[in-house]
């Protein structure tokens, strides 16, 4: 899926993060617990790879608890990494965060060596909500329009624990197609950047395979989970349209409306607790995406060579996605 994301200010944010990382002890990477790998910005991993990372699987109240446990184990097995689950219902998340950061950087603490933490995440992952809870105030939302001044904003959690906020940032070229769909379904990507029906069909394809009963229950479809799983994605979307009265007239269904309904229901958590990827699935998607991307780059280089121009140089500045 081609996502129309224009980096514009992204380079400024990148530069500012690279600068800030030098004086950072721990990076907190806020992830969406429903799509823990797809919501990880690969550009960020590159920028912060020299620092220990606390992966916070946020919105865990919306995610499948068994899968959250799998993801936490997966991340906790990585070097210099800790992972915890969190959601907005926790009124005092600071304790958990501070403890995990101290485990990652045990030499920091006290007024002489305060803990300096950089908090990052894609748009809509819940960063403002978390920071507001941490500070106990209703601060202005850190805009997604990057600005160095915003990056310099320091939040003092305790006398010896500083948090530096960053603007929500996506990356310019999504190599894992499934990640694009999952990000779009979650609401991380502006709605003009994707096709609603395409995203809804992908979402239904996953839900009918992994959570068919939840789909049947939510839309009051008079079918067994087995029937749902066996349906074509398009037929399922049409059945949902009819059930929800998304009709254009003369019996034709309004697939646009039905697609919006499916995405809204998912974002609101109305199917129950759902996670759109497991570590094993993502590893497969990543391998396939990387292979496709390598082929694309080779074709592009070959076209450039034929023309004899510089256009064949591979797009080396964009990192590949990995968890
Ligand atoms: P951002 O700064 O990372 O862009 O995200 P922000 O905090 O604005 O949160 C984005 C949306 O996610 C908000 O919903 C917020 O309420 C919701 N949210 C944040 N944390 C959690 C969580 O742990 N669980 C759940 N279920 N939702 C969470 P919204 O509908 O866009 O706005 P609002 O009307 O709820 O404020």
Short mmCIF file of C-alpha atoms and ligand atoms in Angstrom, two decimals:
data_model
loop_
_atom_site.label_atom_id
_atom_site.label_comp_id
_atom_site.label_asym_id
_atom_site.label_seq_id
_atom_site.Cartn_x
_atom_site.Cartn_y
_atom_site.Cartn_z
CA UNK A 1 0.00 0.00 0.00
CA UNK A 2 1.41 3.37 -0.97
CA UNK A 3 1.15 5.65 2.00
CA UNK A 4 1.42 9.29 1.12
CA UNK A 5 3.59 10.48 3.94
CA UNK A 6 5.62 13.54 3.21
CA UNK A 7 8.68 13.72 5.42
CA UNK A 8 9.05 17.53 5.30
CA UNK A 9 9.91 18.30 8.89
CA UNK A 10 10.97 14.72 9.59
CA UNK A 11 14.61 15.50 8.88
CA UNK A 12 14.56 18.22 11.51
CA UNK A 13 13.15 15.82 14.08
CA UNK A 14 15.67 13.18 13.10
CA UNK A 15 18.53 15.62 13.53
CA UNK A 16 17.22 16.82 16.87
CA UNK A 17 16.78 13.26 18.15
CA UNK A 18 20.30 12.33 17.02
CA UNK A 19 21.60 15.31 18.97
CA UNK A 20 19.55 14.56 22.08
CA UNK A 21 20.47 10.87 22.11
CA UNK A 22 24.06 11.81 22.99
CA UNK A 23 22.83 12.96 26.41
CA UNK A 24 20.23 10.27 26.87
CA UNK A 25 20.50 7.34 29.25
CA UNK A 26 17.38 5.42 28.24
CA UNK A 27 15.02 5.67 25.28
CA UNK A 28 11.36 4.95 25.94
CA UNK A 29 9.74 3.72 22.76
CA UNK A 30 5.99 3.88 23.02
CA UNK A 31 4.37 1.15 20.91
CA UNK A 32 0.78 0.26 20.20
CA UNK A 33 0.16 -3.06 21.97
CA UNK A 34 -2.23 -4.07 19.16
CA UNK A 35 0.58 -3.80 16.59
CA UNK A 36 3.84 -3.81 18.54
CA UNK A 37 6.18 -4.30 15.59
CA UNK A 38 4.28 -2.32 12.99
CA UNK A 39 4.14 0.66 15.35
CA UNK A 40 7.91 0.62 15.88
CA UNK A 41 9.59 3.30 13.81
CA UNK A 42 12.66 1.67 12.19
CA UNK A 43 14.28 5.07 11.73
CA UNK A 44 14.11 5.57 15.45
CA UNK A 45 15.78 2.23 16.18
CA UNK A 46 18.67 3.34 13.99
CA UNK A 47 18.95 6.71 15.68
CA UNK A 48 18.82 5.32 19.20
CA UNK A 49 20.58 1.97 18.80
CA UNK A 50 23.42 3.08 21.07
CA UNK A 51 21.12 3.47 24.07
CA UNK A 52 19.17 0.96 26.17
CA UNK A 53 15.49 0.93 25.28
CA UNK A 54 12.34 0.54 27.29
CA UNK A 55 9.57 -0.64 25.00
CA UNK A 56 6.20 0.35 26.40
CA UNK A 57 3.31 -1.56 24.90
CA UNK A 58 0.67 1.08 25.35
CA UNK A 59 -3.12 0.69 25.02
CA UNK A 60 -2.77 -2.83 26.39
CA UNK A 61 -6.40 -2.57 27.47
CA UNK A 62 -7.29 -2.92 23.76
CA UNK A 63 -4.83 -5.71 22.98
CA UNK A 64 -5.10 -9.49 23.28
CA UNK A 65 -3.47 -10.23 26.68
CA UNK A 66 -1.98 -13.58 25.59
CA UNK A 67 -0.33 -11.90 22.62
CA UNK A 68 0.88 -8.98 24.72
CA UNK A 69 2.61 -11.56 26.91
CA UNK A 70 4.25 -13.06 23.79
CA UNK A 71 5.46 -9.66 22.63
CA UNK A 72 6.80 -8.73 26.06
CA UNK A 73 8.78 -11.99 26.19
CA UNK A 74 10.03 -11.35 22.64
CA UNK A 75 11.26 -7.84 23.44
CA UNK A 76 12.60 -8.74 26.87
CA UNK A 77 14.83 -11.34 25.21
CA UNK A 78 16.56 -8.61 23.18
CA UNK A 79 19.81 -7.12 24.50
CA UNK A 80 19.69 -3.80 26.39
CA UNK A 81 15.91 -3.89 26.20
CA UNK A 82 13.09 -4.06 28.70
CA UNK A 83 9.42 -4.17 27.83
CA UNK A 84 6.32 -3.42 29.87
CA UNK A 85 2.62 -3.15 29.11
CA UNK A 86 0.70 -0.03 30.00
CA UNK A 87 -2.63 1.68 29.44
CA UNK A 88 -4.30 4.93 30.27
CA UNK A 89 -6.32 3.38 33.10
CA UNK A 90 -3.17 3.18 35.21
CA UNK A 91 -3.23 6.31 37.30
CA UNK A 92 0.36 6.03 38.45
CA UNK A 93 2.52 4.62 35.65
CA UNK A 94 5.56 6.61 36.79
CA UNK A 95 6.66 4.02 39.32
CA UNK A 96 6.82 1.27 36.70
CA UNK A 97 8.62 3.45 34.17
CA UNK A 98 11.16 4.80 36.64
CA UNK A 99 11.93 1.31 37.94
CA UNK A 100 12.43 -0.11 34.43
CA UNK A 101 14.68 2.79 33.43
CA UNK A 102 16.85 2.29 36.51
CA UNK A 103 17.20 -1.38 35.61
CA UNK A 104 18.40 -0.37 32.14
CA UNK A 105 20.81 2.32 33.36
CA UNK A 106 21.76 1.34 36.92
CA UNK A 107 24.65 3.81 37.06
CA UNK A 108 22.29 6.78 36.74
CA UNK A 109 20.41 8.39 39.61
CA UNK A 110 20.87 11.08 42.21
CA UNK A 111 21.23 14.79 41.55
CA UNK A 112 24.77 14.49 40.20
CA UNK A 113 23.81 11.91 37.60
CA UNK A 114 20.11 12.34 36.91
CA UNK A 115 18.35 9.86 34.64
CA UNK A 116 17.77 11.42 31.22
CA UNK A 117 15.07 9.71 29.24
CA UNK A 118 13.90 10.36 25.70
CA UNK A 119 10.31 9.36 24.95
CA UNK A 120 9.35 8.61 21.34
CA UNK A 121 6.41 7.12 19.47
CA UNK A 122 4.37 7.29 16.31
CA UNK A 123 1.37 9.65 16.16
CA UNK A 124 -1.70 8.60 18.14
CA UNK A 125 0.10 5.95 20.18
CA UNK A 126 -0.93 7.72 23.39
CA UNK A 127 2.20 9.72 24.19
CA UNK A 128 0.40 12.92 25.23
CA UNK A 129 -2.01 10.94 27.37
CA UNK A 130 0.85 9.19 29.13
CA UNK A 131 2.83 12.40 29.65
CA UNK A 132 -0.25 14.15 31.00
CA UNK A 133 -0.76 11.30 33.47
CA UNK A 134 2.89 11.40 34.47
CA UNK A 135 2.92 15.14 35.03
CA UNK A 136 -0.58 15.23 36.46
CA UNK A 137 -1.41 18.13 34.20
CA UNK A 138 -3.21 18.87 31.00
CA UNK A 139 -0.25 20.06 28.97
CA UNK A 140 -0.55 21.15 25.40
CA UNK A 141 -0.19 18.20 23.05
CA UNK A 142 3.24 17.96 21.48
CA UNK A 143 2.38 18.63 17.87
CA UNK A 144 3.38 16.21 15.17
CA UNK A 145 4.87 19.24 13.47
CA UNK A 146 8.40 18.76 14.61
CA UNK A 147 10.32 21.53 16.18
CA UNK A 148 13.61 21.56 17.95
CA UNK A 149 12.22 23.76 20.69
CA UNK A 150 9.59 21.13 21.41
CA UNK A 151 12.24 18.46 21.57
CA UNK A 152 14.07 20.51 24.14
CA UNK A 153 11.04 20.49 26.43
CA UNK A 154 12.08 18.81 29.65
CA UNK A 155 9.61 17.21 31.98
CA UNK A 156 10.93 16.66 35.50
CA UNK A 157 9.37 13.50 36.89
CA UNK A 158 11.37 13.48 40.10
CA UNK A 159 14.40 15.57 41.10
CA UNK A 160 16.72 13.13 39.39
CA UNK A 161 14.56 11.88 36.52
CA UNK A 162 14.10 13.98 33.39
CA UNK A 163 11.91 13.12 30.45
CA UNK A 164 12.41 14.69 27.01
CA UNK A 165 9.40 14.57 24.72
CA UNK A 166 9.59 14.19 20.91
CA UNK A 167 6.96 14.76 18.23
CA UNK A 168 5.10 11.71 16.92
CA UNK A 169 6.94 10.54 13.85
CA UNK A 170 6.28 8.04 11.07
CA UNK A 171 8.83 6.86 8.56
CA UNK A 172 8.64 7.66 4.86
CA UNK A 173 8.59 4.30 3.15
CA UNK A 174 6.77 1.36 4.64
CA UNK A 175 8.42 -1.82 3.48
CA UNK A 176 6.20 -4.32 5.27
CA UNK A 177 2.85 -3.99 3.50
CA UNK A 178 0.99 -5.47 6.47
CA UNK A 179 2.49 -2.82 8.73
CA UNK A 180 0.98 -0.14 6.52
CA UNK A 181 -2.46 -1.72 6.82
CA UNK A 182 -2.16 -2.23 10.56
CA UNK A 183 -0.98 1.34 11.11
CA UNK A 184 -3.86 2.64 9.02
CA UNK A 185 -6.38 0.43 10.87
CA UNK A 186 -5.10 1.67 14.22
CA UNK A 187 -5.52 5.34 13.29
CA UNK A 188 -1.82 6.21 13.23
CA UNK A 189 -1.93 7.41 9.62
CA UNK A 190 -4.03 10.32 8.39
CA UNK A 191 -7.13 9.09 6.58
CA UNK A 192 -6.26 10.78 3.28
CA UNK A 193 -3.17 8.63 2.97
CA UNK A 194 -4.92 5.30 2.35
CA UNK A 195 -7.93 3.66 0.83
CA UNK A 196 -10.53 2.84 3.50
CA UNK A 197 -11.91 -0.20 1.70
CA UNK A 198 -8.48 -1.70 1.14
CA UNK A 199 -7.59 -1.27 4.81
CA UNK A 200 -10.97 -2.59 6.03
CA UNK A 201 -10.67 -5.69 3.82
CA UNK A 202 -7.19 -6.42 5.13
CA UNK A 203 -8.41 -5.93 8.67
CA UNK A 204 -11.36 -8.26 8.11
CA UNK A 205 -9.08 -10.84 6.49
CA UNK A 206 -7.05 -10.94 9.69
CA UNK A 207 -9.99 -10.78 12.09
CA UNK A 208 -11.97 -13.53 10.37
CA UNK A 209 -8.96 -15.83 10.59
CA UNK A 210 -7.88 -15.05 14.15
CA UNK A 211 -10.95 -13.61 15.85
CA UNK A 212 -14.00 -14.86 13.86
CA UNK A 213 -16.28 -15.13 16.90
CA UNK A 214 -15.60 -11.50 17.81
CA UNK A 215 -16.67 -10.40 14.31
CA UNK A 216 -19.84 -12.53 14.42
CA UNK A 217 -20.80 -11.21 17.84
CA UNK A 218 -20.10 -7.55 17.16
CA UNK A 219 -22.06 -7.43 13.92
CA UNK A 220 -24.73 -9.86 15.10
CA UNK A 221 -24.04 -12.01 12.07
CA UNK A 222 -26.09 -15.15 12.24
CA UNK A 223 -23.13 -17.39 11.43
CA UNK A 224 -20.72 -19.65 13.21
CA UNK A 225 -17.09 -18.67 13.65
CA UNK A 226 -16.29 -21.40 11.15
CA UNK A 227 -18.64 -19.85 8.55
CA UNK A 228 -17.11 -16.42 9.07
CA UNK A 229 -13.58 -17.76 8.68
CA UNK A 230 -14.57 -19.44 5.40
CA UNK A 231 -16.12 -16.29 3.90
CA UNK A 232 -14.46 -14.15 1.25
CA UNK A 233 -13.35 -10.81 2.69
CA UNK A 234 -15.54 -8.90 0.22
CA UNK A 235 -18.61 -10.98 1.12
CA UNK A 236 -17.98 -10.37 4.81
CA UNK A 237 -17.76 -6.61 4.25
CA UNK A 238 -20.99 -6.75 2.28
CA UNK A 239 -22.74 -8.73 5.03
CA UNK A 240 -21.60 -6.11 7.55
CA UNK A 241 -22.86 -3.31 5.29
CA UNK A 242 -26.31 -4.92 5.11
CA UNK A 243 -26.41 -5.59 8.83
CA UNK A 244 -25.54 -1.97 9.62
CA UNK A 245 -27.83 -0.43 7.00
CA UNK A 246 -25.02 0.87 4.80
CA UNK A 247 -27.18 0.71 1.66
CA UNK A 248 -27.04 3.00 -1.34
CA UNK A 249 -30.45 2.14 -2.77
CA UNK A 250 -31.74 -0.52 -5.12
CA UNK A 251 -30.12 -3.04 -2.80
CA UNK A 252 -26.59 -1.86 -3.50
CA UNK A 253 -24.32 -1.72 -0.47
CA UNK A 254 -22.21 1.25 0.57
CA UNK A 255 -18.81 -0.36 0.96
CA UNK A 256 -17.14 2.93 1.86
CA UNK A 257 -19.49 3.39 4.81
CA UNK A 258 -19.09 -0.26 5.84
CA UNK A 259 -15.30 0.11 5.71
CA UNK A 260 -15.44 3.15 7.97
CA UNK A 261 -17.65 1.22 10.39
CA UNK A 262 -15.22 -1.73 10.51
CA UNK A 263 -12.26 0.56 11.23
CA UNK A 264 -14.17 2.56 13.81
CA UNK A 265 -15.25 -0.61 15.63
CA UNK A 266 -11.67 -1.81 15.74
CA UNK A 267 -10.23 1.49 16.96
CA UNK A 268 -12.86 1.74 19.67
CA UNK A 269 -12.06 -1.77 20.88
CA UNK A 270 -15.58 -2.96 20.14
CA UNK A 271 -14.45 -6.39 18.92
CA UNK A 272 -12.89 -7.05 22.30
CA UNK A 273 -9.17 -7.25 22.88
CA UNK A 274 -7.41 -7.79 19.57
CA UNK A 275 -3.78 -7.86 18.46
CA UNK A 276 -3.04 -7.77 14.74
CA UNK A 277 0.35 -9.47 14.73
CA UNK A 278 2.50 -11.98 16.58
CA UNK A 279 6.32 -11.95 16.65
CA UNK A 280 6.40 -14.98 14.30
CA UNK A 281 3.98 -13.44 11.83
CA UNK A 282 5.83 -10.17 11.77
CA UNK A 283 9.15 -11.91 11.15
CA UNK A 284 7.62 -13.55 8.06
CA UNK A 285 6.09 -10.30 6.81
CA UNK A 286 9.39 -8.53 7.33
CA UNK A 287 11.37 -11.15 5.40
CA UNK A 288 8.86 -11.01 2.52
CA UNK A 289 8.80 -7.21 2.56
CA UNK A 290 12.57 -6.97 2.53
CA UNK A 291 12.84 -9.40 -0.36
CA UNK A 292 10.26 -7.47 -2.37
CA UNK A 293 12.01 -4.24 -1.57
CA UNK A 294 15.40 -5.62 -2.62
CA UNK A 295 13.88 -6.74 -5.93
CA UNK A 296 12.31 -3.31 -6.39
CA UNK A 297 15.64 -1.61 -5.71
CA UNK A 298 17.43 -3.88 -8.15
CA UNK A 299 14.89 -3.16 -10.89
CA UNK A 300 15.21 0.53 -10.19
CA UNK A 301 19.00 0.34 -10.35
CA UNK A 302 18.78 -1.61 -13.62
CA UNK A 303 16.48 1.04 -15.11
CA UNK A 304 18.92 3.70 -14.00
CA UNK A 305 21.87 1.86 -15.53
CA UNK A 306 20.01 1.53 -18.84
CA UNK A 307 19.41 5.25 -18.86
CA UNK A 308 23.03 5.72 -17.82
CA UNK A 309 21.98 8.31 -15.26
CA UNK A 310 22.26 8.56 -11.51
CA UNK A 311 18.58 7.60 -11.08
CA UNK A 312 19.55 3.98 -10.50
CA UNK A 313 21.07 4.52 -7.08
CA UNK A 314 19.16 2.52 -4.47
CA UNK A 315 17.27 4.49 -1.83
CA UNK A 316 19.90 3.91 0.81
CA UNK A 317 18.74 6.53 3.28
CA UNK A 318 15.61 4.69 4.32
CA UNK A 319 16.13 1.99 6.91
CA UNK A 320 14.38 -1.33 6.71
CA UNK A 321 11.77 -2.24 9.27
CA UNK A 322 12.59 -4.63 12.03
CA UNK A 323 11.35 -5.30 15.50
P1 LIG B 1 -0.32 10.90 20.80
O1 LIG B 1 0.05 12.00 21.75
O2 LIG B 1 0.67 9.79 20.83
O3 LIG B 1 -0.62 11.35 19.42
O4 LIG B 1 -1.68 10.23 21.34
P2 LIG B 1 -2.75 10.74 22.36
O5 LIG B 1 -2.23 10.75 23.74
O6 LIG B 1 -3.37 11.99 21.86
O7 LIG B 1 -3.81 9.55 22.28
C1 LIG B 1 -4.43 9.19 21.05
C2 LIG B 1 -5.76 8.50 21.36
O8 LIG B 1 -5.51 7.30 22.07
C3 LIG B 1 -6.68 9.33 22.27
O9 LIG B 1 -8.00 9.00 21.89
C4 LIG B 1 -6.42 8.74 23.65
O10 LIG B 1 -7.50 8.93 24.52
C5 LIG B 1 -6.23 7.28 23.30
N1 LIG B 1 -5.42 6.54 24.29
C6 LIG B 1 -4.23 6.91 24.80
N2 LIG B 1 -3.77 5.96 25.65
C7 LIG B 1 -4.68 4.97 25.65
C8 LIG B 1 -4.77 3.70 26.32
O11 LIG B 1 -3.89 3.27 27.06
N3 LIG B 1 -5.88 2.96 26.06
C9 LIG B 1 -6.87 3.38 25.21
N4 LIG B 1 -7.92 2.58 25.03
N5 LIG B 1 -6.82 4.56 24.58
C10 LIG B 1 -5.74 5.35 24.78
P3 LIG B 1 -8.86 9.96 21.02
O12 LIG B 1 -10.16 9.30 20.78
O13 LIG B 1 -8.08 10.41 19.82
O14 LIG B 1 -9.00 11.21 21.91
P4 LIG B 1 -9.80 11.32 23.31
O15 LIG B 1 -11.06 11.97 22.92
O16 LIG B 1 -9.98 9.98 23.90
O17 LIG B 1 -8.89 12.20 24.12
#
